[in-house]
Amino acid sequence: MLTTIAAAVLATLAPMQGETDTTIAVPAGASLSVNNFGGAIVIHTWTQNRVKVHAEHGSRGSIEASLVGTTLTIKAGSRHGSPSVVDFDITVPVEMALNLSGTYTEIEVNGSKAAITAETVDGSIDVRGGSGNVILNSIQGSVTLADATGRIEVNSINESVELSNVSGQIKAETTNGDVTLWGIKSSSVEATTINGDVEYEGTVTDAGTYTFNSHNGDIQISIPEGANMTLTVATANGDIDASFPLPFRGTREKHRYTFKLGTGSARMEAESFQGDIELRRPAEMREHQREKEKEKEKDKDHEMEQEEP
Amino acid sequence: MNDQWTDRLSEYVDGELANGERVALEAHLATCAPCRGAVAELRQVVARARSLEDRAPQTDLWSGVAKRIGAGQVVDIRSRRFSFNVPQLIAACIALVLLSGGGTWVALHKTSVATDTTFTSQADSTKWVPVAVWSGRTDAAIADLQEALRRNESRLDTSTVRVVRENLALIDRAIAQARTALAADSGNAYLNLHLADTMRRKLELLRRVNAIASAQS
């Protein structure tokens, strides 16, 4: 009890001209919880057992920090009670678990090697790193995750979801946007959207399960040569197309076909009600990706040209 | 009903849980009647589904698809043995949807999933279960969550409310399209599964937005 009380630190940090800077020592294995109504939460990492907080806010804003047990909680306060807009730039130990939340909040994490939970209503989430449970949720913003490993759950409602160089058990979902999975190493992948495309480029592991589902969009999947999988594809109103011969050794029903490749060990389902199902080799997918990036660059250039007087 | 375990019951029934998780879940089952009921229901569905007959496709689109993907040999499906047949898939999916919807129902009405399932009795038949029957409970859970959202909307920003409504409308259109397709082909496994999954998506979206709205108070 005494230890708990002694470990508790509660402070309202004094602002200096709309900015707050402080550094707080934390015990090994500590976790960080940040709640910010509006603005940004940007997390960097280092190897020290200290948390360095830089916050930019209005002159009436304040920052509250409390360390209870092994949880450091940081939140934005306001002297008049109404929520304030704060831009946090926080540097944390690389293995510090993160729990980040906000309403009108952009969330960015760079280089973490710990569990991450991030949730915002109106803002994007961009995470590089993460290990263990990585759970990212936004309602109105896009969600991007790279270089993470563990049990991954990534959700948006009204924007796209993009994962790259991610390994582990993966679940990616949105309602109105694309789901793009690149460089995935996993034996369990679930990617779904209602109104958008689904792309998957990654491993197909023996005994793994892979589910890709869209209502209105196309599904494009990389099938590595030599993959052992039972592949079920289904579409109500779209086409099914493979850039390589698919030996039909499975079952067929109306709208739904099953193929057995190799030993058929992994189970993969690709289903789109309105869209097409495209099965490609990894090299073709990479070429397709390069073309998409070129198109994006062209569009950017075109937009910039139009913006210039 | 424990949400943590609700999502794992299907894996438990399929024998897919790791030993540690299985032991923990069995300890939980010993003290949780609703979860025990749900497990029993799932086992009944699986057992009953195994006894159902396969049904041949009403229309064969295979020749067109085979041409497109360059497949050579076409095998008569009736000579094949399947690990899962069409009614089994539908029954399993309905079970999953109702478990998800049932969880919501429990949360809203403080009752148990064991008394909230219609699919078991329907699965007793080898005939196709009408969509209106198996989706009825989920429709009711959706209606309750929509009503809860209507009450909670004032806690959310107007732009968030607009985005949520647009996305719900998007899902509603998808559900309507799936229902229309099913009306013409009620026994189609893919269409049944797709409708069930789309309804599940609507439930999850409503549940998530309601949770966020509640947290805003």
Short mmCIF file of C-alpha atoms in Angstrom, two decimals:
data_model
loop_
_atom_site.label_atom_id
_atom_site.label_comp_id
_atom_site.label_asym_id
_atom_site.label_seq_id
_atom_site.Cartn_x
_atom_site.Cartn_y
_atom_site.Cartn_z
CA MET A 1 0.00 0.00 0.00
CA LEU A 2 2.74 2.40 1.03
CA THR A 3 4.67 1.44 -2.06
CA THR A 4 1.67 2.23 -4.25
CA ILE A 5 1.16 5.59 -2.63
CA ALA A 6 4.85 6.39 -2.85
CA ALA A 7 4.86 5.49 -6.51
CA ALA A 8 1.95 7.73 -7.30
CA VAL A 9 2.83 11.00 -8.87
CA LEU A 10 0.20 13.50 -9.74
CA ALA A 11 1.08 16.76 -11.37
CA THR A 12 -0.49 19.48 -13.37
CA LEU A 13 2.39 20.71 -15.41
CA ALA A 14 2.73 24.46 -15.69
CA PRO A 15 2.51 25.72 -19.22
CA MET A 16 5.05 28.15 -20.61
CA GLN A 17 3.68 30.30 -23.41
CA GLY A 18 1.41 27.53 -24.69
CA GLU A 19 4.06 24.83 -24.51
CA THR A 20 4.86 22.20 -21.89
CA ASP A 21 8.13 20.26 -21.66
CA THR A 22 8.88 17.68 -19.01
CA THR A 23 10.67 14.38 -18.54
CA ILE A 24 9.37 11.70 -16.17
CA ALA A 25 11.35 8.67 -14.96
CA VAL A 26 9.39 5.43 -15.25
CA PRO A 27 10.06 1.93 -13.93
CA ALA A 28 10.98 -0.87 -16.30
CA GLY A 29 7.86 -2.45 -17.79
CA ALA A 30 5.78 0.70 -17.35
CA SER A 31 2.94 1.49 -19.74
CA LEU A 32 1.75 4.82 -21.10
CA SER A 33 -1.81 6.00 -21.43
CA VAL A 34 -2.51 9.22 -23.33
CA ASN A 35 -5.93 10.73 -23.84
CA ASN A 36 -6.22 13.81 -26.01
CA PHE A 37 -9.60 15.21 -27.06
CA GLY A 38 -8.26 17.02 -30.12
CA GLY A 39 -4.93 17.57 -31.84
CA ALA A 40 -2.18 15.02 -32.24
CA ILE A 41 -0.34 12.30 -30.35
CA VAL A 42 3.07 11.58 -31.85
CA ILE A 43 5.18 8.92 -30.18
CA HIS A 44 8.93 8.38 -30.67
CA THR A 45 11.05 5.80 -28.89
CA TRP A 46 14.43 5.64 -27.18
CA THR A 47 16.30 3.23 -24.94
CA GLN A 48 16.06 5.29 -21.71
CA ASN A 49 13.60 4.54 -18.88
CA ARG A 50 12.18 8.04 -19.08
CA VAL A 51 9.26 9.62 -20.85
CA LYS A 52 9.88 13.00 -22.43
CA VAL A 53 6.77 15.03 -23.08
CA HIS A 54 6.55 18.05 -25.34
CA ALA A 55 3.07 19.50 -25.71
CA GLU A 56 1.84 22.51 -27.64
CA HIS A 57 -1.49 23.92 -26.56
CA GLY A 58 -3.42 27.11 -26.08
CA SER A 59 -2.39 29.51 -23.33
CA ARG A 60 -5.32 28.33 -21.20
CA GLY A 61 -4.53 24.67 -21.69
CA SER A 62 -2.65 22.42 -19.30
CA ILE A 63 -1.18 18.95 -19.21
CA GLU A 64 -1.81 16.46 -16.42
CA ALA A 65 0.55 13.55 -15.77
CA SER A 66 0.21 10.83 -13.15
CA LEU A 67 2.28 7.74 -12.49
CA VAL A 68 0.37 5.17 -10.50
CA GLY A 69 2.05 1.79 -10.13
CA THR A 70 3.54 1.16 -13.53
CA THR A 71 1.06 3.19 -15.56
CA LEU A 72 1.92 6.71 -16.63
CA THR A 73 -1.20 8.62 -17.64
CA ILE A 74 -0.98 11.85 -19.58
CA LYS A 75 -3.97 13.88 -20.58
CA ALA A 76 -4.88 17.33 -21.71
CA GLY A 77 -6.73 19.54 -19.28
CA SER A 78 -8.25 22.97 -19.44
CA ARG A 79 -8.58 25.64 -16.81
CA HIS A 80 -12.14 26.35 -17.90
CA GLY A 81 -13.32 22.78 -18.10
CA SER A 82 -13.87 22.60 -21.83
CA PRO A 83 -11.61 20.21 -23.73
CA SER A 84 -8.58 21.74 -25.35
CA VAL A 85 -6.62 20.96 -28.49
CA VAL A 86 -3.08 19.74 -27.78
CA ASP A 87 -0.28 18.49 -29.99
CA PHE A 88 1.71 15.93 -28.02
CA ASP A 89 5.20 14.83 -29.03
CA ILE A 90 6.25 12.12 -26.61
CA THR A 91 9.40 10.01 -26.47
CA VAL A 92 9.03 6.71 -24.61
CA PRO A 93 11.09 3.61 -23.82
CA VAL A 94 11.03 1.38 -26.88
CA GLU A 95 9.33 -1.46 -25.01
CA MET A 96 6.71 0.67 -23.24
CA ALA A 97 3.16 -0.49 -23.90
CA LEU A 98 1.01 2.29 -25.35
CA ASN A 99 -2.67 3.08 -24.90
CA LEU A 100 -3.51 6.15 -27.00
CA SER A 101 -6.96 7.63 -27.47
CA GLY A 102 -8.73 10.74 -28.61
CA THR A 103 -11.71 12.14 -30.45
CA TYR A 104 -10.46 14.66 -33.03
CA THR A 105 -6.97 13.27 -32.80
CA GLU A 106 -4.27 12.22 -35.25
CA ILE A 107 -2.15 9.39 -33.83
CA GLU A 108 1.37 8.51 -34.98
CA VAL A 109 3.80 5.99 -33.49
CA ASN A 110 7.38 5.47 -34.66
CA GLY A 111 9.62 2.55 -33.74
CA SER A 112 7.76 0.89 -30.88
CA LYS A 113 8.51 -2.69 -29.86
CA ALA A 114 5.56 -3.04 -27.51
CA ALA A 115 1.82 -3.61 -27.42
CA ILE A 116 -0.16 -0.70 -28.84
CA THR A 117 -3.82 0.24 -28.53
CA ALA A 118 -4.87 3.36 -30.43
CA GLU A 119 -8.38 4.67 -30.91
CA THR A 120 -9.67 7.89 -32.44
CA VAL A 121 -12.98 9.02 -33.86
CA ASP A 122 -11.99 11.67 -36.39
CA GLY A 123 -8.33 11.27 -37.27
CA SER A 124 -5.88 8.96 -38.93
CA ILE A 125 -3.65 6.41 -37.20
CA ASP A 126 -0.16 5.77 -38.55
CA VAL A 127 1.95 3.24 -36.67
CA ARG A 128 5.43 1.97 -37.48
CA GLY A 129 6.39 -0.86 -35.15
CA GLY A 130 4.50 -2.69 -32.44
CA SER A 131 4.79 -6.12 -30.88
CA GLY A 132 2.21 -8.28 -29.11
CA ASN A 133 -1.36 -7.00 -29.18
CA VAL A 134 -1.59 -4.17 -31.71
CA ILE A 135 -5.14 -2.84 -31.89
CA LEU A 136 -5.86 0.26 -33.97
CA ASN A 137 -9.33 1.76 -34.45
CA SER A 138 -10.51 4.88 -36.24
CA ILE A 139 -14.03 5.80 -37.32
CA GLN A 140 -13.36 8.54 -39.87
CA GLY A 141 -9.63 8.24 -40.50
CA SER A 142 -7.35 5.90 -42.37
CA VAL A 143 -5.25 3.36 -40.48
CA THR A 144 -1.72 2.43 -41.52
CA LEU A 145 0.50 -0.13 -39.81
CA ALA A 146 4.02 -1.17 -40.80
CA ASP A 147 6.75 -3.37 -39.32
CA ALA A 148 4.60 -4.89 -36.58
CA THR A 149 4.39 -8.39 -35.21
CA GLY A 150 1.87 -10.12 -32.96
CA ARG A 151 -1.90 -10.24 -32.76
CA ILE A 152 -2.97 -7.43 -35.06
CA GLU A 153 -6.47 -5.90 -35.24
CA VAL A 154 -6.86 -2.87 -37.47
CA ASN A 155 -10.20 -1.17 -38.09
CA SER A 156 -11.57 1.86 -39.80
CA ILE A 157 -15.11 2.63 -40.86
CA ASN A 158 -14.89 5.35 -43.47
CA GLU A 159 -11.32 5.15 -44.77
CA SER A 160 -8.74 2.68 -46.02
CA VAL A 161 -6.67 0.26 -43.99
CA GLU A 162 -3.09 -0.51 -45.01
CA LEU A 163 -0.62 -3.00 -43.53
CA SER A 164 2.93 -3.61 -44.73
CA ASN A 165 5.71 -5.85 -43.42
CA VAL A 166 3.46 -7.20 -40.70
CA SER A 167 3.60 -10.69 -39.19
CA GLY A 168 1.34 -12.59 -36.83
CA GLN A 169 -2.39 -13.10 -36.53
CA ILE A 170 -4.00 -10.38 -38.64
CA LYS A 171 -7.51 -8.97 -38.80
CA ALA A 172 -8.07 -5.86 -40.95
CA GLU A 173 -11.48 -4.38 -41.55
CA THR A 174 -13.19 -1.29 -42.88
CA THR A 175 -16.62 -0.46 -44.25
CA ASN A 176 -15.96 2.23 -46.83
CA GLY A 177 -12.39 1.89 -48.07
CA ASP A 178 -9.71 -0.43 -49.40
CA VAL A 179 -7.84 -3.03 -47.37
CA THR A 180 -4.25 -3.39 -48.56
CA LEU A 181 -1.94 -6.01 -47.08
CA TRP A 182 1.66 -6.12 -48.35
CA GLY A 183 4.66 -8.11 -47.24
CA ILE A 184 2.58 -10.15 -44.81
CA LYS A 185 3.99 -13.17 -42.96
CA SER A 186 1.08 -14.91 -41.34
CA SER A 187 -0.83 -18.13 -40.97
CA SER A 188 -4.03 -16.30 -40.05
CA VAL A 189 -5.34 -13.36 -42.06
CA GLU A 190 -8.83 -11.89 -42.24
CA ALA A 191 -9.43 -8.81 -44.42
CA THR A 192 -12.89 -7.45 -45.09
CA THR A 193 -14.59 -4.36 -46.48
CA ILE A 194 -18.03 -3.51 -47.78
CA ASN A 195 -17.15 -0.82 -50.31
CA GLY A 196 -13.54 -1.17 -51.42
CA ASP A 197 -10.87 -3.41 -52.86
CA VAL A 198 -8.85 -6.00 -50.97
CA GLU A 199 -5.23 -6.72 -51.89
CA TYR A 200 -3.06 -9.39 -50.32
CA GLU A 201 0.61 -10.06 -50.97
CA GLY A 202 2.26 -12.37 -48.49
CA THR A 203 2.88 -15.89 -47.35
CA VAL A 204 0.48 -18.79 -47.63
CA THR A 205 1.54 -21.10 -44.82
CA ASP A 206 0.56 -24.75 -44.56
CA ALA A 207 -2.47 -25.15 -42.26
CA GLY A 208 -3.01 -21.38 -42.30
CA THR A 209 -6.38 -19.67 -42.76
CA TYR A 210 -6.90 -16.69 -45.05
CA THR A 211 -10.20 -14.86 -45.59
CA PHE A 212 -10.71 -11.95 -47.98
CA ASN A 213 -14.15 -10.44 -48.38
CA SER A 214 -15.68 -7.43 -50.11
CA HIS A 215 -19.18 -6.52 -51.21
CA ASN A 216 -18.53 -3.86 -53.83
CA GLY A 217 -14.81 -4.12 -54.57
CA ASP A 218 -12.30 -6.34 -56.33
CA ILE A 219 -10.08 -8.81 -54.56
CA GLN A 220 -6.53 -9.30 -55.75
CA ILE A 221 -4.43 -12.01 -54.14
CA SER A 222 -0.87 -13.15 -54.59
CA ILE A 223 -0.58 -16.93 -54.71
CA PRO A 224 3.04 -18.04 -54.28
CA GLU A 225 4.18 -20.88 -56.53
CA GLY A 226 4.16 -24.17 -54.67
CA ALA A 227 1.55 -23.02 -52.13
CA ASN A 228 -0.43 -25.87 -50.56
CA MET A 229 -3.93 -24.56 -50.20
CA THR A 230 -7.61 -25.19 -50.60
CA LEU A 231 -8.83 -22.05 -52.31
CA THR A 232 -12.50 -21.09 -52.39
CA VAL A 233 -13.47 -18.16 -54.57
CA ALA A 234 -16.97 -16.73 -54.85
CA THR A 235 -18.64 -13.82 -56.58
CA ALA A 236 -22.29 -13.12 -57.34
CA ASN A 237 -21.83 -10.56 -60.12
CA GLY A 238 -18.11 -10.38 -60.85
CA ASP A 239 -15.53 -12.41 -62.72
CA ILE A 240 -12.88 -14.81 -61.52
CA ASP A 241 -9.53 -14.50 -63.22
CA ALA A 242 -6.17 -16.18 -62.65
CA SER A 243 -2.95 -15.35 -64.47
CA PHE A 244 -1.84 -18.98 -64.17
CA PRO A 245 -3.59 -22.30 -64.73
CA LEU A 246 -5.60 -23.41 -61.72
CA PRO A 247 -6.01 -27.16 -61.69
CA PHE A 248 -9.60 -27.76 -60.73
CA ARG A 249 -9.59 -30.60 -58.26
CA GLY A 250 -12.16 -29.38 -55.83
CA THR A 251 -15.83 -28.52 -55.74
CA ARG A 252 -18.09 -26.10 -57.51
CA GLU A 253 -21.42 -24.60 -56.62
CA LYS A 254 -23.27 -21.73 -58.16
CA HIS A 255 -21.18 -18.55 -57.61
CA ARG A 256 -18.58 -20.49 -55.61
CA TYR A 257 -15.62 -22.63 -56.67
CA THR A 258 -13.04 -24.56 -54.74
CA PHE A 259 -9.56 -25.46 -55.95
CA LYS A 260 -7.00 -27.64 -54.31
CA LEU A 261 -3.40 -26.61 -54.87
CA GLY A 262 -0.64 -28.96 -53.77
CA THR A 263 -1.63 -30.74 -50.57
CA GLY A 264 -4.47 -28.27 -49.96
CA SER A 265 -3.22 -27.69 -46.43
CA ALA A 266 -3.99 -23.97 -46.00
CA ARG A 267 -7.56 -22.70 -46.36
CA MET A 268 -8.12 -19.51 -48.30
CA GLU A 269 -11.47 -17.87 -49.10
CA ALA A 270 -11.82 -14.90 -51.45
CA GLU A 271 -15.33 -13.57 -51.91
CA SER A 272 -16.79 -10.44 -53.49
CA PHE A 273 -20.47 -9.92 -54.22
CA GLN A 274 -20.11 -7.27 -56.93
CA GLY A 275 -16.40 -7.32 -57.72
CA ASP A 276 -13.85 -9.49 -59.47
CA ILE A 277 -11.49 -12.01 -57.92
CA GLU A 278 -7.98 -11.84 -59.37
CA LEU A 279 -5.33 -14.42 -58.56
CA ARG A 280 -1.79 -13.35 -59.37
CA ARG A 281 1.79 -14.45 -58.85
CA PRO A 282 3.88 -12.38 -56.38
CA ALA A 283 6.02 -10.85 -59.14
CA GLU A 284 2.91 -9.69 -60.95
CA MET A 285 1.54 -8.18 -57.76
CA ARG A 286 4.76 -6.26 -57.19
CA GLU A 287 4.67 -4.97 -60.77
CA HIS A 288 1.05 -3.97 -60.25
CA GLN A 289 2.09 -2.15 -57.07
CA ARG A 290 4.85 -0.26 -58.88
CA GLU A 291 2.36 0.82 -61.55
CA LYS A 292 -0.06 2.01 -58.88
CA GLU A 293 2.66 4.04 -57.20
CA LYS A 294 3.59 5.60 -60.54
CA GLU A 295 -0.06 6.51 -61.09
CA LYS A 296 -0.20 8.05 -57.63
CA GLU A 297 2.91 10.13 -58.37
CA LYS A 298 1.40 11.29 -61.64
CA ASP A 299 -1.81 12.26 -59.90
CA LYS A 300 0.15 14.19 -57.26
CA ASP A 301 2.13 16.03 -59.94
CA HIS A 302 -1.07 16.78 -61.81
CA GLU A 303 -2.71 18.15 -58.67
CA MET A 304 0.32 20.32 -57.92
CA GLU A 305 0.33 21.67 -61.46
CA GLN A 306 -3.33 22.57 -61.13
CA GLU A 307 -2.76 24.29 -57.78
CA GLU A 308 0.05 26.46 -59.17
CA PRO A 309 -1.18 29.77 -60.58
CA MET B 1 -22.00 -13.82 -21.01
CA ASN B 2 -18.32 -13.03 -21.19
CA ASP B 3 -17.40 -11.25 -24.45
CA GLN B 4 -13.83 -12.47 -24.14
CA TRP B 5 -15.01 -16.06 -24.37
CA THR B 6 -17.99 -15.50 -26.67
CA ASP B 7 -15.64 -15.02 -29.58
CA ARG B 8 -13.71 -18.19 -28.75
CA LEU B 9 -16.56 -20.67 -28.31
CA SER B 10 -16.54 -21.70 -31.95
CA GLU B 11 -12.80 -22.42 -31.78
CA TYR B 12 -13.39 -24.42 -28.62
CA VAL B 13 -16.08 -26.52 -30.27
CA ASP B 14 -13.79 -27.07 -33.27
CA GLY B 15 -10.97 -28.19 -30.94
CA GLU B 16 -8.74 -25.34 -32.13
CA LEU B 17 -7.87 -23.76 -28.77
CA ALA B 18 -4.42 -24.24 -27.29
CA ASN B 19 -4.34 -26.37 -24.14
CA GLY B 20 -3.99 -23.43 -21.77
CA GLU B 21 -6.87 -21.55 -23.36
CA ARG B 22 -9.02 -24.69 -23.40
CA VAL B 23 -8.48 -25.24 -19.69
CA ALA B 24 -9.24 -21.58 -18.93
CA LEU B 25 -12.40 -21.68 -21.04
CA GLU B 26 -13.58 -24.91 -19.40
CA ALA B 27 -13.07 -23.27 -16.01
CA HIS B 28 -15.18 -20.38 -17.23
CA LEU B 29 -17.86 -22.73 -18.59
CA ALA B 30 -18.20 -24.28 -15.16
CA THR B 31 -19.51 -20.99 -13.82
CA CYS B 32 -21.26 -19.49 -16.85
CA ALA B 33 -24.59 -20.98 -17.86
CA PRO B 34 -25.07 -18.79 -20.97
CA CYS B 35 -21.68 -19.85 -22.38
CA ARG B 36 -22.45 -23.50 -21.61
CA GLY B 37 -25.74 -23.07 -23.45
CA ALA B 38 -24.02 -21.48 -26.42
CA VAL B 39 -21.49 -24.32 -26.60
CA ALA B 40 -24.31 -26.86 -26.50
CA GLU B 41 -26.11 -25.01 -29.28
CA LEU B 42 -23.00 -24.91 -31.42
CA ARG B 43 -22.39 -28.62 -30.94
CA GLN B 44 -25.98 -29.35 -31.92
CA VAL B 45 -25.62 -27.27 -35.08
CA VAL B 46 -22.42 -29.01 -36.09
CA ALA B 47 -23.83 -32.46 -35.33
CA ARG B 48 -27.06 -31.75 -37.19
CA ALA B 49 -25.28 -30.16 -40.12
CA ARG B 50 -23.20 -33.30 -40.59
CA SER B 51 -26.37 -35.26 -41.22
CA LEU B 52 -27.68 -32.95 -43.93
CA GLU B 53 -27.54 -33.80 -47.61
CA ASP B 54 -25.57 -32.01 -50.30
CA ARG B 55 -27.46 -30.14 -52.94
CA ALA B 56 -26.30 -29.75 -56.52
CA PRO B 57 -26.00 -26.25 -58.01
CA GLN B 58 -29.08 -24.92 -59.75
CA THR B 59 -27.05 -23.33 -62.53
CA ASP B 60 -23.63 -24.35 -63.71
CA LEU B 61 -21.34 -21.41 -64.51
CA TRP B 62 -18.26 -23.53 -64.35
CA SER B 63 -17.56 -23.76 -68.06
CA GLY B 64 -17.17 -19.97 -68.37
CA VAL B 65 -14.99 -19.73 -65.31
CA ALA B 66 -12.87 -22.69 -66.37
CA LYS B 67 -12.20 -21.00 -69.70
CA ARG B 68 -11.15 -17.78 -67.96
CA ILE B 69 -8.75 -19.37 -65.52
CA GLY B 70 -7.36 -21.92 -67.96
CA ALA B 71 -8.43 -24.96 -66.00
CA GLY B 72 -8.22 -28.24 -67.81
CA GLN B 73 -9.96 -31.06 -66.11
CA VAL B 74 -13.45 -30.68 -64.77
CA VAL B 75 -14.49 -33.18 -62.16
CA ASP B 76 -18.04 -34.26 -61.44
CA ILE B 77 -18.69 -32.90 -57.98
CA ARG B 78 -21.14 -35.66 -57.13
CA SER B 79 -18.30 -38.16 -57.10
CA ARG B 80 -16.41 -36.11 -54.53
CA ARG B 81 -16.53 -36.20 -50.76
CA PHE B 82 -16.53 -32.82 -49.04
CA SER B 83 -15.44 -32.00 -45.57
CA PHE B 84 -18.22 -29.41 -45.44
CA ASN B 85 -21.47 -29.38 -47.37
CA VAL B 86 -23.63 -26.42 -48.27
CA PRO B 87 -26.20 -26.67 -45.47
CA GLN B 88 -23.39 -27.16 -42.99
CA LEU B 89 -21.78 -23.94 -44.11
CA ILE B 90 -25.04 -22.07 -43.81
CA ALA B 91 -25.82 -23.58 -40.43
CA ALA B 92 -22.36 -22.74 -39.12
CA CYS B 93 -22.60 -19.21 -40.41
CA ILE B 94 -26.05 -18.68 -38.98
CA ALA B 95 -24.71 -19.92 -35.67
CA LEU B 96 -21.90 -17.42 -35.79
CA VAL B 97 -24.20 -14.55 -36.70
CA LEU B 98 -26.64 -15.43 -33.97
CA LEU B 99 -23.86 -15.79 -31.44
CA SER B 100 -22.69 -12.32 -32.38
CA GLY B 101 -26.22 -10.98 -32.42
CA GLY B 102 -27.01 -12.98 -29.32
CA GLY B 103 -24.19 -11.29 -27.48
CA THR B 104 -25.74 -7.98 -28.34
CA TRP B 105 -29.15 -9.23 -27.34
CA VAL B 106 -27.81 -10.33 -23.98
CA ALA B 107 -26.15 -7.00 -23.44
CA LEU B 108 -29.36 -5.20 -24.18
CA HIS B 109 -31.87 -7.45 -22.50
CA LYS B 110 -29.87 -9.20 -19.79
CA THR B 111 -31.06 -12.59 -20.94
CA SER B 112 -29.15 -15.62 -22.09
CA VAL B 113 -28.12 -16.76 -25.53
CA ALA B 114 -29.43 -20.20 -24.68
CA THR B 115 -32.95 -18.85 -24.84
CA ASP B 116 -32.22 -16.64 -27.80
CA THR B 117 -31.53 -18.97 -30.67
CA THR B 118 -33.85 -19.98 -33.41
CA PHE B 119 -31.34 -21.72 -35.60
CA THR B 120 -31.17 -24.99 -33.68
CA SER B 121 -34.73 -25.96 -34.30
CA GLN B 122 -34.47 -24.79 -37.88
CA ALA B 123 -31.34 -26.79 -38.43
CA ASP B 124 -33.28 -29.90 -37.48
CA SER B 125 -34.72 -29.84 -40.96
CA THR B 126 -32.81 -31.01 -44.01
CA LYS B 127 -34.67 -28.36 -46.03
CA TRP B 128 -33.28 -24.87 -46.50
CA VAL B 129 -34.06 -22.50 -43.72
CA PRO B 130 -35.83 -19.39 -45.01
CA VAL B 131 -33.71 -16.28 -44.74
CA ALA B 132 -36.47 -14.42 -42.95
CA VAL B 133 -36.44 -17.04 -40.22
CA TRP B 134 -32.75 -17.25 -39.45
CA SER B 135 -32.13 -13.55 -39.87
CA GLY B 136 -35.09 -12.48 -37.72
CA ARG B 137 -33.26 -12.41 -34.40
CA THR B 138 -30.33 -10.55 -35.89
CA ASP B 139 -32.74 -8.03 -37.38
CA ALA B 140 -34.18 -7.53 -33.90
CA ALA B 141 -30.73 -7.03 -32.36
CA ILE B 142 -29.87 -4.55 -35.13
CA ALA B 143 -33.10 -2.65 -34.49
CA ASP B 144 -32.30 -2.41 -30.77
CA LEU B 145 -28.77 -1.16 -31.45
CA GLN B 146 -30.08 1.37 -33.96
CA GLU B 147 -32.51 2.66 -31.37
CA ALA B 148 -29.65 2.88 -28.86
CA LEU B 149 -27.62 4.80 -31.41
CA ARG B 150 -30.49 7.18 -32.06
CA ARG B 151 -30.52 7.97 -28.32
CA ASN B 152 -26.71 8.29 -28.22
CA GLU B 153 -26.26 10.38 -31.37
CA SER B 154 -26.33 13.69 -29.53
CA ARG B 155 -23.04 12.73 -27.83
CA LEU B 156 -21.29 12.51 -31.17
CA ASP B 157 -20.15 15.23 -33.53
CA THR B 158 -22.56 15.88 -36.39
CA SER B 159 -19.92 14.94 -38.97
CA THR B 160 -19.38 11.61 -37.19
CA VAL B 161 -23.12 10.97 -37.12
CA ARG B 162 -23.29 11.74 -40.84
CA VAL B 163 -20.40 9.37 -41.62
CA VAL B 164 -21.91 6.60 -39.50
CA ARG B 165 -25.29 7.01 -41.18
CA GLU B 166 -23.66 6.91 -44.63
CA ASN B 167 -21.82 3.73 -43.74
CA LEU B 168 -24.93 2.12 -42.28
CA ALA B 169 -26.74 2.99 -45.52
CA LEU B 170 -23.88 1.40 -47.44
CA ILE B 171 -24.27 -1.81 -45.45
CA ASP B 172 -28.06 -1.66 -45.81
CA ARG B 173 -27.67 -1.52 -49.60
CA ALA B 174 -25.33 -4.51 -49.45
CA ILE B 175 -27.83 -6.41 -47.28
CA ALA B 176 -30.67 -5.54 -49.66
CA GLN B 177 -28.64 -6.74 -52.66
CA ALA B 178 -27.80 -9.99 -50.91
CA ARG B 179 -31.45 -10.51 -49.93
CA THR B 180 -32.58 -9.88 -53.50
CA ALA B 181 -30.07 -12.40 -54.81
CA LEU B 182 -31.17 -14.90 -52.16
CA ALA B 183 -34.82 -14.44 -53.07
CA ALA B 184 -33.95 -15.88 -56.47
CA ASP B 185 -31.71 -18.64 -55.09
CA SER B 186 -32.51 -19.26 -51.46
CA GLY B 187 -30.34 -22.34 -51.07
CA ASN B 188 -27.15 -20.78 -52.34
CA ALA B 189 -24.42 -21.23 -49.77
CA TYR B 190 -22.32 -18.25 -50.79
CA LEU B 191 -25.29 -15.87 -50.78
CA ASN B 192 -26.47 -17.09 -47.37
CA LEU B 193 -23.00 -16.72 -45.93
CA HIS B 194 -22.52 -13.32 -47.49
CA LEU B 195 -25.81 -12.01 -46.14
CA ALA B 196 -25.05 -13.36 -42.68
CA ASP B 197 -21.59 -11.83 -42.71
CA THR B 198 -22.88 -8.46 -43.93
CA MET B 199 -25.49 -8.42 -41.17
CA ARG B 200 -22.76 -9.24 -38.68
CA ARG B 201 -20.80 -6.26 -39.99
CA LYS B 202 -23.76 -3.98 -39.36
CA LEU B 203 -24.12 -5.32 -35.81
CA GLU B 204 -20.45 -4.76 -35.11
CA LEU B 205 -20.48 -1.24 -36.52
CA LEU B 206 -23.51 -0.30 -34.43
CA ARG B 207 -22.01 -1.86 -31.32
CA ARG B 208 -18.72 -0.06 -31.84
CA VAL B 209 -20.28 3.34 -32.47
CA ASN B 210 -22.60 2.95 -29.48
CA ALA B 211 -19.60 2.12 -27.29
CA ILE B 212 -17.77 5.22 -28.50
CA ALA B 213 -20.85 7.40 -28.01
CA SER B 214 -21.31 6.06 -24.48
CA ALA B 215 -17.68 6.82 -23.69
CA GLN B 216 -18.17 10.45 -24.78
CA SER B 217 -20.57 11.22 -21.95
#
